Amino acid sequence: MQRARRHNPYPLTWEIPLGIACAVLLTLAVGVHLGDALAHLAAGQPWAWPQPRDVFGSIPAVLAAEPASAAVDPRVWIVTVELLLTGSLGWAAYSTWQRWGPSRLKGMATSEQAEQVLGVRRLRKVAAIVRPDLHARSPREARR
């Protein structure tokens, strides 16, 4: 396991970055249309969504359109939705990097797996050895 941490080359190929780029572009395109559709609903108009073949082609028209109502500006809705989606993408990227990235912990059991192997009784019996900072039998043991 230690040898795999030190030297486990992964070939850098184009599929993963291309898939990530496509997912980001699709999310941003859907965000423009979702913000526009929410602006239509806020203005009291029916839900407006483009045909699937027009998702990318209609973005310039959506961004250049004049507000349907003076009280509701679709650009504000679009920016808000895009910020929420970008934050969600960032969180997903961070979670993915922590779970499967090169800096993840390798060979560590989850708490469920440890309980399955050791059992609750055994874990409680050796708690002072496993986590002496939390389960010291005396204050003197905690200082060691």
Short mmCIF file of C-alpha atoms in Angstrom, two decimals:
data_model
loop_
_atom_site.label_atom_id
_atom_site.label_comp_id
_atom_site.label_asym_id
_atom_site.label_seq_id
_atom_site.Cartn_x
_atom_site.Cartn_y
_atom_site.Cartn_z
CA MET A 1 0.00 0.00 0.00
CA GLN A 2 2.82 2.42 0.80
CA ARG A 3 4.51 1.61 -2.51
CA ALA A 4 1.28 2.48 -4.34
CA ARG A 5 1.21 5.87 -2.60
CA ARG A 6 4.71 6.70 -3.76
CA HIS A 7 4.53 5.47 -7.32
CA ASN A 8 1.22 4.85 -8.98
CA PRO A 9 1.28 6.80 -12.24
CA TYR A 10 -2.03 7.51 -13.87
CA PRO A 11 -1.90 8.30 -17.56
CA LEU A 12 -3.07 11.81 -18.29
CA THR A 13 -5.68 11.44 -20.99
CA TRP A 14 -8.15 13.83 -22.51
CA GLU A 15 -11.42 12.10 -21.56
CA ILE A 16 -11.68 13.27 -17.95
CA PRO A 17 -10.93 16.98 -18.59
CA LEU A 18 -13.26 16.95 -21.60
CA GLY A 19 -16.05 15.40 -19.54
CA ILE A 20 -15.57 17.99 -16.81
CA ALA A 21 -15.56 20.85 -19.35
CA CYS A 22 -18.76 19.53 -20.99
CA ALA A 23 -20.48 19.21 -17.60
CA VAL A 24 -19.51 22.77 -16.65
CA LEU A 25 -20.66 24.22 -20.00
CA LEU A 26 -23.95 22.35 -19.86
CA THR A 27 -24.53 23.49 -16.28
CA LEU A 28 -23.86 27.12 -17.19
CA ALA A 29 -26.14 26.92 -20.24
CA VAL A 30 -28.93 25.36 -18.21
CA GLY A 31 -28.37 28.06 -15.57
CA VAL A 32 -29.06 30.82 -18.11
CA HIS A 33 -32.33 29.22 -19.15
CA LEU A 34 -33.32 28.35 -15.58
CA GLY A 35 -32.74 31.95 -14.46
CA ASP A 36 -34.77 33.22 -17.43
CA ALA A 37 -37.59 30.76 -16.69
CA LEU A 38 -37.68 31.81 -13.04
CA ALA A 39 -37.79 35.47 -14.10
CA HIS A 40 -40.77 34.67 -16.31
CA LEU A 41 -42.54 33.00 -13.40
CA ALA A 42 -41.76 35.95 -11.10
CA ALA A 43 -43.25 38.31 -13.70
CA GLY A 44 -46.45 36.25 -13.84
CA GLN A 45 -45.74 34.72 -17.24
CA PRO A 46 -45.75 31.01 -18.09
CA TRP A 47 -42.67 28.83 -17.74
CA ALA A 48 -40.37 29.30 -20.74
CA TRP A 49 -37.87 26.62 -21.68
CA PRO A 50 -36.14 26.12 -25.05
CA GLN A 51 -36.20 22.99 -27.14
CA PRO A 52 -33.24 20.69 -26.38
CA ARG A 53 -31.60 21.46 -29.73
CA ASP A 54 -31.77 25.20 -28.96
CA VAL A 55 -30.20 25.14 -25.47
CA PHE A 56 -26.87 26.60 -26.60
CA GLY A 57 -28.05 28.53 -29.66
CA SER A 58 -30.66 30.55 -27.78
CA ILE A 59 -28.33 31.83 -25.04
CA PRO A 60 -27.39 35.09 -26.86
CA ALA A 61 -31.08 35.85 -27.49
CA VAL A 62 -31.94 35.22 -23.83
CA LEU A 63 -29.12 37.46 -22.60
CA ALA A 64 -29.96 40.26 -25.07
CA ALA A 65 -33.73 40.23 -24.45
CA GLU A 66 -35.35 43.16 -22.78
CA PRO A 67 -37.08 42.54 -19.43
CA ALA A 68 -40.71 41.53 -19.82
CA SER A 69 -41.62 43.47 -16.69
CA ALA A 70 -40.01 46.54 -15.17
CA ALA A 71 -40.08 44.91 -11.73
CA VAL A 72 -38.34 41.69 -12.79
CA ASP A 73 -34.96 41.79 -14.53
CA PRO A 74 -34.05 38.36 -15.91
CA ARG A 75 -30.33 39.18 -15.69
CA VAL A 76 -30.56 39.31 -11.89
CA TRP A 77 -32.24 35.91 -11.83
CA ILE A 78 -29.68 34.50 -14.27
CA VAL A 79 -26.72 35.77 -12.23
CA THR A 80 -28.24 34.42 -9.01
CA VAL A 81 -28.90 30.99 -10.51
CA GLU A 82 -25.42 30.91 -12.09
CA LEU A 83 -23.80 31.75 -8.73
CA LEU A 84 -25.76 28.98 -7.02
CA LEU A 85 -24.88 26.46 -9.73
CA THR A 86 -21.21 27.50 -9.75
CA GLY A 87 -21.08 27.11 -5.97
CA SER A 88 -22.66 23.69 -6.29
CA LEU A 89 -20.12 22.69 -8.93
CA GLY A 90 -17.31 23.89 -6.68
CA TRP A 91 -18.65 21.89 -3.76
CA ALA A 92 -19.02 18.80 -5.95
CA ALA A 93 -15.47 19.20 -7.26
CA TYR A 94 -14.10 19.60 -3.73
CA SER A 95 -16.02 16.56 -2.47
CA THR A 96 -14.88 14.50 -5.44
CA TRP A 97 -11.27 15.56 -4.94
CA GLN A 98 -11.42 14.64 -1.25
CA ARG A 99 -13.01 11.26 -1.99
CA TRP A 100 -11.05 10.09 -5.04
CA GLY A 101 -8.19 12.58 -5.45
CA PRO A 102 -4.51 11.78 -4.97
CA SER A 103 -4.45 13.18 -1.42
CA ARG A 104 -7.18 10.88 -0.11
CA LEU A 105 -6.50 8.54 2.78
CA LYS A 106 -5.79 5.08 1.52
CA GLY A 107 -6.42 1.96 3.52
CA MET A 108 -8.61 3.62 6.15
CA ALA A 109 -11.74 1.83 7.26
CA THR A 110 -14.99 3.67 7.76
CA SER A 111 -16.58 3.63 11.19
CA GLU A 112 -19.18 1.13 9.95
CA GLN A 113 -16.47 -1.20 8.68
CA ALA A 114 -14.52 -0.95 11.96
CA GLU A 115 -17.64 -1.74 13.96
CA GLN A 116 -18.41 -4.70 11.71
CA VAL A 117 -14.93 -6.16 12.15
CA LEU A 118 -14.28 -5.28 15.78
CA GLY A 119 -17.76 -5.05 17.22
CA VAL A 120 -19.00 -2.48 19.70
CA ARG A 121 -17.96 -4.49 22.76
CA ARG A 122 -14.39 -4.85 21.53
CA LEU A 123 -14.18 -1.17 20.57
CA ARG A 124 -15.35 -0.10 24.04
CA LYS A 125 -12.88 -2.47 25.67
CA VAL A 126 -9.86 -1.02 23.85
CA ALA A 127 -11.10 2.59 23.66
CA ALA A 128 -8.35 3.88 25.94
CA ILE A 129 -5.73 2.38 23.65
CA VAL A 130 -7.33 3.45 20.38
CA ARG A 131 -8.15 7.02 21.49
CA PRO A 132 -6.31 7.78 24.75
CA ASP A 133 -7.10 11.48 24.32
CA LEU A 134 -10.83 10.79 24.60
CA HIS A 135 -11.02 7.69 26.79
CA ALA A 136 -8.18 7.97 29.31
CA ARG A 137 -8.81 6.09 32.51
CA SER A 138 -7.10 8.75 34.59
CA PRO A 139 -5.93 12.35 34.04
CA ARG A 140 -2.35 11.15 34.26
CA GLU A 141 -2.85 8.79 31.30
CA ALA A 142 -4.37 11.62 29.25
CA ARG A 143 -1.21 13.72 29.66
CA ARG A 144 1.03 10.98 28.22
#
